[in-house]
Coordinates of C-alpha atoms in Angstrom, one line a residue:
M1 CA -113.6 -59.7 3.9
T2 CA -110.8 -61.6 2.5
R3 CA -107.4 -59.8 3.3
P4 CA -104.9 -58.5 0.8
A5 CA -101.6 -60.7 0.6
K6 CA -98.9 -60.3 2.8
S7 CA -96.6 -59.7 -0.8
V8 CA -99.2 -57.1 -1.8
L9 CA -99.1 -55.5 1.4
N10 CA -95.5 -55.0 1.1
K11 CA -95.5 -53.5 -2.3
H12 CA -98.3 -50.9 -1.1
A13 CA -96.4 -50.1 2.0
Q14 CA -93.1 -49.6 -0.8
T15 CA -95.2 -47.3 -3.1
C16 CA -96.7 -45.2 -0.5
A17 CA -92.6 -44.9 0.6
L18 CA -91.6 -44.0 -2.6
V19 CA -94.6 -41.7 -3.3
L20 CA -94.2 -40.3 0.4
D21 CA -90.2 -39.5 -0.5
G22 CA -90.8 -38.4 -3.6
N23 CA -93.1 -35.5 -2.3
Q24 CA -90.5 -34.5 -0.1
V25 CA -87.8 -34.6 -2.1
K26 CA -90.5 -31.8 -4.6
V27 CA -90.7 -29.7 -1.0
R28 CA -87.3 -29.9 -0.1
L29 CA -86.2 -28.3 -3.8
Q30 CA -89.4 -25.9 -4.4
A31 CA -88.0 -24.4 0.0
E32 CA -84.7 -24.4 -1.5
R33 CA -85.7 -22.2 -4.8
L34 CA -88.4 -20.2 -2.6
A35 CA -85.2 -19.6 0.0
T36 CA -82.3 -18.7 -2.4
G37 CA -83.7 -17.5 -5.2
V38 CA -81.8 -19.7 -7.2
P39 CA -83.6 -22.5 -9.7
V40 CA -80.5 -24.8 -10.4
H41 CA -79.6 -27.3 -7.7
V42 CA -76.3 -29.0 -6.9
D43 CA -77.2 -32.5 -7.0
W44 CA -74.2 -35.0 -6.7
V45 CA -70.6 -33.2 -5.5
R46 CA -66.7 -35.3 -5.5
F47 CA -63.8 -34.4 -5.0
T48 CA -60.4 -35.7 -3.8
V49 CA -57.9 -34.5 -1.6
L50 CA -54.0 -35.0 -1.1
L51 CA -53.3 -37.1 2.0
R52 CA -51.1 -34.3 2.9
N53 CA -53.5 -31.7 2.7
A54 CA -56.2 -33.5 4.2
P55 CA -57.5 -31.8 8.0
L56 CA -54.9 -33.4 11.1
P57 CA -57.7 -34.3 13.8
G58 CA -58.5 -33.1 16.6
P59 CA -55.9 -34.3 20.1
E60 CA -59.2 -35.7 21.4
I61 CA -58.8 -38.3 19.0
L62 CA -55.1 -38.5 18.5
F63 CA -54.2 -38.3 22.2
P64 CA -57.8 -40.2 23.4
T65 CA -57.9 -40.0 27.3
P66 CA -58.5 -43.7 28.3
S67 CA -62.4 -43.9 30.4
A68 CA -64.9 -46.3 31.6
D69 CA -66.9 -45.1 28.8
D70 CA -64.4 -46.8 26.4
E71 CA -65.4 -50.8 27.3
V72 CA -69.2 -49.3 26.7
E73 CA -70.6 -52.6 24.5
P74 CA -72.9 -51.6 21.0
V75 CA -75.7 -49.8 22.6
S76 CA -79.4 -49.2 21.8
G77 CA -81.1 -47.9 18.3
M78 CA -81.8 -44.4 20.7
E79 CA -79.0 -44.5 22.0
R80 CA -77.1 -44.6 18.4
D81 CA -78.2 -41.8 17.3
Q82 CA -76.0 -39.9 20.0
R83 CA -73.0 -37.9 18.7
G84 CA -70.7 -38.7 21.6
V85 CA -71.6 -42.2 21.6
R86 CA -70.3 -42.0 18.1
L87 CA -67.6 -40.3 18.7
M88 CA -66.9 -43.1 21.3
R89 CA -67.4 -45.9 19.0
L90 CA -65.0 -43.9 16.4
R91 CA -62.3 -43.8 18.8
K92 CA -62.3 -47.6 19.3
L93 CA -62.1 -48.0 15.7
L94 CA -59.3 -45.9 15.2
A95 CA -57.2 -47.6 18.1
Q96 CA -57.8 -50.7 16.0
C97 CA -55.7 -49.8 13.4
K98 CA -52.2 -50.8 12.4
D99 CA -49.8 -48.1 12.5
A100 CA -49.2 -47.2 8.9
D101 CA -52.9 -46.8 8.6
F102 CA -54.0 -44.9 11.8
S103 CA -52.9 -41.4 10.2
P104 CA -55.2 -41.9 6.8
A105 CA -57.9 -43.4 9.1
A106 CA -58.3 -40.6 11.7
Q107 CA -57.5 -38.1 8.6
A108 CA -60.8 -39.5 6.4
M109 CA -62.8 -39.9 9.4
E110 CA -61.8 -35.9 10.7
L111 CA -62.7 -34.8 6.6
A112 CA -66.1 -37.1 6.7
Q113 CA -67.0 -35.0 9.8
R114 CA -66.4 -31.5 8.4
V115 CA -68.3 -32.6 5.6
C116 CA -70.9 -33.5 8.0
E117 CA -70.8 -30.2 9.4
T118 CA -71.5 -28.6 6.2
L119 CA -74.4 -30.6 5.6
G120 CA -76.3 -30.0 9.0
P121 CA -77.4 -31.8 11.7
D122 CA -79.2 -34.7 10.4
Y123 CA -75.5 -36.1 9.5
M124 CA -73.5 -37.9 10.9
V125 CA -70.5 -40.4 10.3
A126 CA -71.3 -43.9 10.8
P127 CA -69.6 -45.8 13.8
E128 CA -67.7 -48.7 11.7
V129 CA -65.2 -49.2 8.8
R130 CA -66.7 -50.7 5.6
K131 CA -65.0 -51.7 2.7
G132 CA -63.8 -49.0 -0.3
H133 CA -65.8 -48.1 -3.4
D134 CA -64.1 -47.3 -6.6
F135 CA -60.4 -49.2 -5.6
Y136 CA -60.1 -47.2 -2.2
G137 CA -59.7 -49.9 0.4
R138 CA -61.9 -48.4 3.5
R139 CA -64.1 -46.0 3.4
W140 CA -66.2 -43.8 6.2
S141 CA -70.5 -44.0 5.7
I142 CA -72.0 -40.5 6.1
E143 CA -75.4 -41.3 7.1
R144 CA -78.9 -39.4 7.2
N145 CA -81.2 -41.4 9.3
D146 CA -79.1 -44.3 9.4
V147 CA -78.8 -44.5 5.4
E148 CA -75.7 -43.8 3.3
V149 CA -75.9 -40.8 1.7
G150 CA -71.9 -40.5 1.2
W151 CA -68.9 -41.4 2.2
V152 CA -65.0 -40.6 2.6
G153 CA -62.7 -43.6 0.8
Y154 CA -59.1 -43.9 1.6
L155 CA -56.1 -46.2 1.4
A156 CA -55.8 -48.2 -1.4
S157 CA -57.6 -51.4 -2.4
G158 CA -54.4 -52.9 -4.6
D159 CA -50.6 -52.5 -4.6
S160 CA -49.9 -51.5 -8.4
P161 CA -48.5 -48.5 -8.7
R162 CA -51.9 -46.7 -9.9
Q163 CA -53.6 -47.7 -6.5
Q164 CA -50.5 -47.0 -4.6
A165 CA -50.5 -43.4 -6.3
Q166 CA -54.3 -43.5 -5.2
A167 CA -53.2 -44.0 -1.4
K168 CA -51.8 -40.9 -0.8
T169 CA -55.3 -39.2 -1.8
M170 CA -58.7 -39.7 -0.3
H171 CA -62.3 -39.2 -1.9
V172 CA -65.2 -37.4 -0.9
N173 CA -68.5 -38.6 -2.7
V174 CA -71.7 -37.1 -1.6
Y175 CA -74.6 -38.1 -3.0
G176 CA -78.0 -36.3 -4.7
S177 CA -79.9 -37.8 -1.6
A178 CA -77.7 -35.8 0.8
C179 CA -77.3 -32.4 -1.1
T180 CA -81.2 -32.1 -1.5
F181 CA -82.2 -32.6 2.5
A182 CA -78.5 -30.5 3.7
Q183 CA -78.7 -27.1 5.3
S184 CA -79.2 -24.0 4.0
G185 CA -76.2 -22.5 2.9
W186 CA -74.1 -25.7 2.9
R187 CA -72.7 -25.2 -0.8
D188 CA -70.8 -22.3 0.4
H189 CA -70.0 -24.0 3.2
M190 CA -69.0 -27.4 1.1
A191 CA -66.6 -24.7 -1.5
N192 CA -64.8 -23.2 1.1
L193 CA -64.2 -27.0 2.8
I194 CA -63.0 -27.8 -0.7
D195 CA -60.8 -25.2 -1.5
D196 CA -59.6 -25.4 2.4
V197 CA -58.0 -28.9 1.6
A198 CA -56.7 -27.8 -1.6
G199 CA -59.5 -30.0 -3.1
V200 CA -59.7 -31.2 -7.0
I201 CA -63.7 -31.5 -7.6
T202 CA -63.9 -34.8 -9.8
R203 CA -68.2 -34.5 -10.5
C204 CA -70.3 -31.6 -9.8
D205 CA -74.3 -32.1 -11.4
L206 CA -76.7 -28.9 -11.7
A207 CA -80.0 -30.0 -12.0
L208 CA -82.7 -27.8 -13.0
D209 CA -86.4 -28.5 -12.5
F210 CA -89.5 -27.6 -14.0
F211 CA -92.3 -28.9 -12.0
D212 CA -94.9 -28.0 -14.5
G213 CA -93.1 -29.6 -17.4
I214 CA -90.6 -28.0 -19.8
R215 CA -92.6 -26.3 -22.7
G216 CA -92.9 -28.6 -25.3
G217 CA -92.2 -31.3 -23.3
M218 CA -89.6 -34.2 -24.5
D219 CA -90.2 -33.8 -27.9
R220 CA -89.5 -29.9 -27.9
V221 CA -86.4 -31.3 -26.1
K222 CA -85.5 -33.9 -28.8
S223 CA -86.4 -31.3 -31.6
D224 CA -84.1 -29.0 -30.2
Y225 CA -81.4 -31.1 -30.5
Q226 CA -82.1 -31.7 -33.9
A227 CA -82.3 -28.4 -35.1
G228 CA -78.3 -27.7 -33.5
L229 CA -79.7 -25.6 -30.2
M230 CA -77.4 -28.1 -28.0
D231 CA -74.4 -28.1 -30.6
S232 CA -71.1 -27.0 -28.7
G233 CA -68.3 -25.7 -29.9
G234 CA -69.9 -25.9 -33.3
R235 CA -70.0 -29.7 -33.6
R236 CA -73.2 -31.8 -33.1
L237 CA -72.9 -33.8 -29.7
K238 CA -74.3 -37.5 -29.5
C239 CA -77.2 -38.5 -27.7
N240 CA -78.9 -41.2 -26.3
M241 CA -82.8 -41.9 -26.0
V242 CA -83.7 -44.2 -23.3
G243 CA -87.4 -45.1 -22.4
D244 CA -90.8 -45.8 -23.8
W245 CA -90.7 -42.7 -26.2
C246 CA -93.3 -44.5 -28.3
N247 CA -96.0 -44.4 -25.5
G248 CA -94.4 -41.0 -23.7
K249 CA -93.4 -42.8 -20.4
A250 CA -89.9 -42.4 -18.3
R251 CA -88.0 -41.0 -20.7
S252 CA -84.8 -39.8 -20.9
F253 CA -82.5 -37.4 -23.5
Y254 CA -79.1 -37.6 -22.8
V255 CA -76.5 -34.9 -24.4
G256 CA -72.8 -35.2 -24.5
S257 CA -70.6 -37.8 -22.9
K258 CA -69.6 -38.6 -19.3
E259 CA -65.8 -39.5 -20.2
V260 CA -65.0 -35.6 -22.0
G261 CA -67.1 -34.5 -18.3
K262 CA -69.8 -32.7 -20.1
Q263 CA -73.3 -34.6 -20.1
T264 CA -77.1 -33.4 -19.7
N265 CA -79.8 -35.6 -19.2
V266 CA -83.3 -34.0 -19.6
Y267 CA -85.8 -36.6 -18.2
E268 CA -89.3 -37.0 -16.8
K269 CA -88.4 -36.4 -12.9
G270 CA -91.5 -37.1 -11.8
H271 CA -91.8 -40.7 -13.4
Q272 CA -88.7 -41.4 -11.6
L273 CA -90.0 -41.0 -8.1
F274 CA -93.7 -42.2 -8.6
G275 CA -93.8 -44.4 -11.7
D276 CA -94.8 -43.8 -15.4
K277 CA -98.3 -43.4 -14.8
D278 CA -97.2 -40.0 -12.8
Q279 CA -99.3 -37.1 -14.0
S280 CA -97.3 -34.6 -12.8
C281 CA -95.4 -33.3 -15.7
W282 CA -92.0 -32.8 -13.4
M283 CA -89.3 -32.7 -16.1
R284 CA -85.6 -32.1 -15.0
A285 CA -82.5 -31.0 -16.9
E286 CA -79.5 -32.5 -15.4
L287 CA -75.9 -31.1 -16.4
R288 CA -73.2 -33.7 -15.2
W289 CA -69.7 -31.8 -15.1
G290 CA -66.9 -34.0 -14.9
N291 CA -63.3 -33.5 -14.3
K292 CA -61.5 -35.7 -16.7
A293 CA -60.9 -33.1 -19.7
R294 CA -61.9 -30.0 -17.7
V295 CA -60.9 -28.0 -14.4
L296 CA -64.0 -27.7 -12.1
N297 CA -64.1 -24.8 -10.2
T298 CA -65.5 -24.5 -6.7
N299 CA -67.7 -21.2 -7.8
M300 CA -69.8 -23.9 -9.2
L301 CA -71.0 -24.5 -6.0
R302 CA -71.4 -20.9 -4.8
R303 CA -72.9 -19.7 -8.6
P304 CA -74.6 -23.0 -9.5
A305 CA -77.5 -21.4 -12.0
D306 CA -73.8 -19.5 -14.1
F307 CA -72.2 -22.7 -14.6
F308 CA -75.5 -24.3 -15.9
G309 CA -76.2 -21.0 -18.3
G310 CA -73.0 -21.2 -19.6
A311 CA -72.9 -24.8 -20.8
S312 CA -74.3 -24.0 -24.0
D313 CA -76.7 -21.5 -25.8
W314 CA -79.8 -24.3 -25.3
H315 CA -78.7 -24.2 -21.2
A316 CA -79.1 -20.5 -21.0
A317 CA -82.2 -20.6 -23.2
I318 CA -83.8 -23.4 -21.0
L319 CA -82.3 -21.2 -17.8
A320 CA -84.5 -18.2 -19.0
E321 CA -87.7 -20.0 -19.6
A322 CA -87.6 -20.5 -15.8
E323 CA -87.0 -16.8 -14.9
A324 CA -83.6 -16.8 -13.7
V325 CA -81.1 -14.0 -13.7
S326 CA -77.5 -15.5 -14.6
F327 CA -73.9 -14.3 -15.5
P328 CA -73.2 -17.5 -17.9
V329 CA -69.9 -18.9 -17.0
H330 CA -68.0 -21.3 -19.7
V331 CA -66.3 -24.1 -18.4
P332 CA -63.6 -24.8 -21.8
C333 CA -61.7 -27.9 -22.2
N334 CA -57.9 -28.2 -21.2
P335 CA -56.5 -28.9 -24.2
R336 CA -53.8 -31.2 -22.3
L337 CA -56.5 -33.1 -20.7
A338 CA -58.0 -33.0 -24.2
A339 CA -55.1 -34.4 -26.0
E340 CA -54.5 -36.6 -23.1
T341 CA -58.2 -38.3 -22.8
I342 CA -57.9 -38.5 -26.9
E343 CA -54.1 -40.4 -26.9
A344 CA -55.4 -42.8 -23.9
E345 CA -58.3 -44.2 -26.5
V346 CA -55.9 -44.3 -29.4
V347 CA -53.1 -46.1 -26.7
R348 CA -56.2 -48.6 -25.8
N349 CA -57.0 -49.5 -29.4
V350 CA -53.7 -49.7 -30.8
R351 CA -52.9 -52.3 -28.1
W352 CA -55.9 -54.1 -29.0
Q353 CA -54.8 -54.5 -32.0
I354 CA -51.7 -56.0 -31.4
D355 CA -52.8 -58.9 -28.7
V356 CA -55.7 -59.5 -30.1
A357 CA -56.3 -58.6 -33.7
A358 CA -53.0 -59.2 -35.3
P359 CA -53.5 -62.7 -36.1
S360 CA -56.6 -62.0 -37.8
I361 CA -54.8 -59.4 -40.0
A362 CA -51.7 -60.8 -40.3
L363 CA -53.1 -63.8 -42.1
A364 CA -55.3 -61.9 -43.9
F365 CA -52.7 -60.0 -45.4
E366 CA -51.0 -63.0 -46.1
H367 CA -53.5 -64.7 -48.1
L368 CA -55.4 -62.4 -49.4
G369 CA -54.7 -59.7 -52.3
I370 CA -53.8 -55.9 -51.9
D371 CA -57.7 -55.1 -53.5
E372 CA -59.0 -58.2 -51.0
F373 CA -57.0 -56.7 -47.9
L374 CA -58.2 -53.0 -48.8
E375 CA -61.9 -53.9 -49.2
I376 CA -61.7 -55.1 -45.7
V377 CA -59.9 -52.5 -43.7
M378 CA -60.6 -49.7 -45.6
H379 CA -64.1 -47.1 -45.5
K380 CA -65.1 -48.4 -42.0
K381 CA -66.1 -46.8 -39.1
A382 CA -63.9 -45.3 -36.2
P383 CA -64.4 -48.2 -33.1
G384 CA -67.4 -46.5 -31.0
R385 CA -65.0 -45.5 -28.0
L386 CA -63.1 -43.2 -30.8
Q387 CA -66.1 -41.9 -32.5
R388 CA -66.7 -39.0 -30.5
F389 CA -63.4 -37.6 -31.6
G390 CA -62.2 -36.3 -35.5
K391 CA -60.4 -37.8 -37.7
Q392 CA -57.5 -35.0 -37.2
E393 CA -57.7 -35.8 -33.5
I394 CA -56.8 -39.6 -33.9
A395 CA -54.6 -38.9 -36.9
C396 CA -52.5 -36.9 -34.4
A397 CA -52.6 -39.1 -32.0
Y398 CA -51.8 -42.2 -33.7
A399 CA -48.4 -42.2 -34.5
K400 CA -47.5 -41.1 -30.9
A401 CA -50.0 -43.8 -29.6
F402 CA -48.1 -46.5 -31.5
K403 CA -44.6 -45.9 -30.1
R404 CA -45.8 -45.4 -26.6
V405 CA -47.4 -48.9 -26.9
T406 CA -44.5 -50.9 -28.8
K407 CA -41.6 -48.7 -26.9
G408 CA -39.4 -51.2 -25.2
A409 CA -41.4 -54.2 -26.7
G410 CA -40.3 -57.3 -28.8
A411 CA -41.4 -57.7 -32.3
G412 CA -45.0 -58.5 -32.3
H413 CA -45.1 -58.3 -28.6
A414 CA -47.2 -54.9 -27.1
M415 CA -45.9 -53.5 -23.9
A416 CA -48.1 -54.3 -20.6

């Protein structure tokens, strides 16, 4: 018998591992729903903490007692999983930090360890300092089975004023894979931790799974949107359809926008985990809250169903189909934050006009008649980033944005 090629065997092994992981995810989600009675799962959490509010490390970190163990060289894989050995390595890493970096590094490590405690005994801080993400200079990785499932970032990656302000904070990012396999009760413990350190939630994903599919499938989701059932505040939100809709494979339907901190993605979860030939009908409605124009309450972690159902009438209705009992909580846009979001986009647009488009506009204005010039600039759609705002909102922000860009700048020169 001819043996299959090595590449075929590797591909088969990867496929088997993916299916196994997918089945584990499904079993965990079903177990969580059975244990808590809540069908909405918290699938991602991010929060920021001011350095002055971050937990202080214990005396064993600040004042380590020298011992022979401190000279231990890298150990075996089995020993690497022992918390005592990891702590020893972390202490050695901290001892190598510059004085100016020691306190942020030690506080970030303490915060990472507390996050691990909320998630469960399977989670540990990786015994190495890694390059940071999202403009943080360094990070402590949070691992499960030696795979990163989250991180705590600290220090800045640059010297700009904005990044120096960021250096006064640290950021916790807990991936969906960490949330899925966390111990029972982790949501309440995480909410308490965030409250204890006066943290600000910047992202919280709430997922509602339909393991046997949503009645009517993805076509029903599309028709619900077209019927206005997903409207919010009397406005039709933007949608985006991704995937193979012609053949009904791996489809996603996005409603809303991450830029304003509220986006829903309804997608075929079974296809995502097992491939587009999956026949499980598993669908997920995932609501992604962000803090760009709202304040996210830690009660989102304690009562995820209430905050899912409060997103819109459609969310409340789909939650009822999952036989969930909830008391919908609306998360309003903060008027000040919403105004700042609009102004920021208008400022970006005005700055582009002055820095990039002005020479071409000036040339057209000089050499064309008024009618021809107006034909070029009138009755055009707003640029893509501004299309989600109303004309009145843009009008209110435009004059202020223009003054902000040109203030203190010479004629025809935009402020940097």
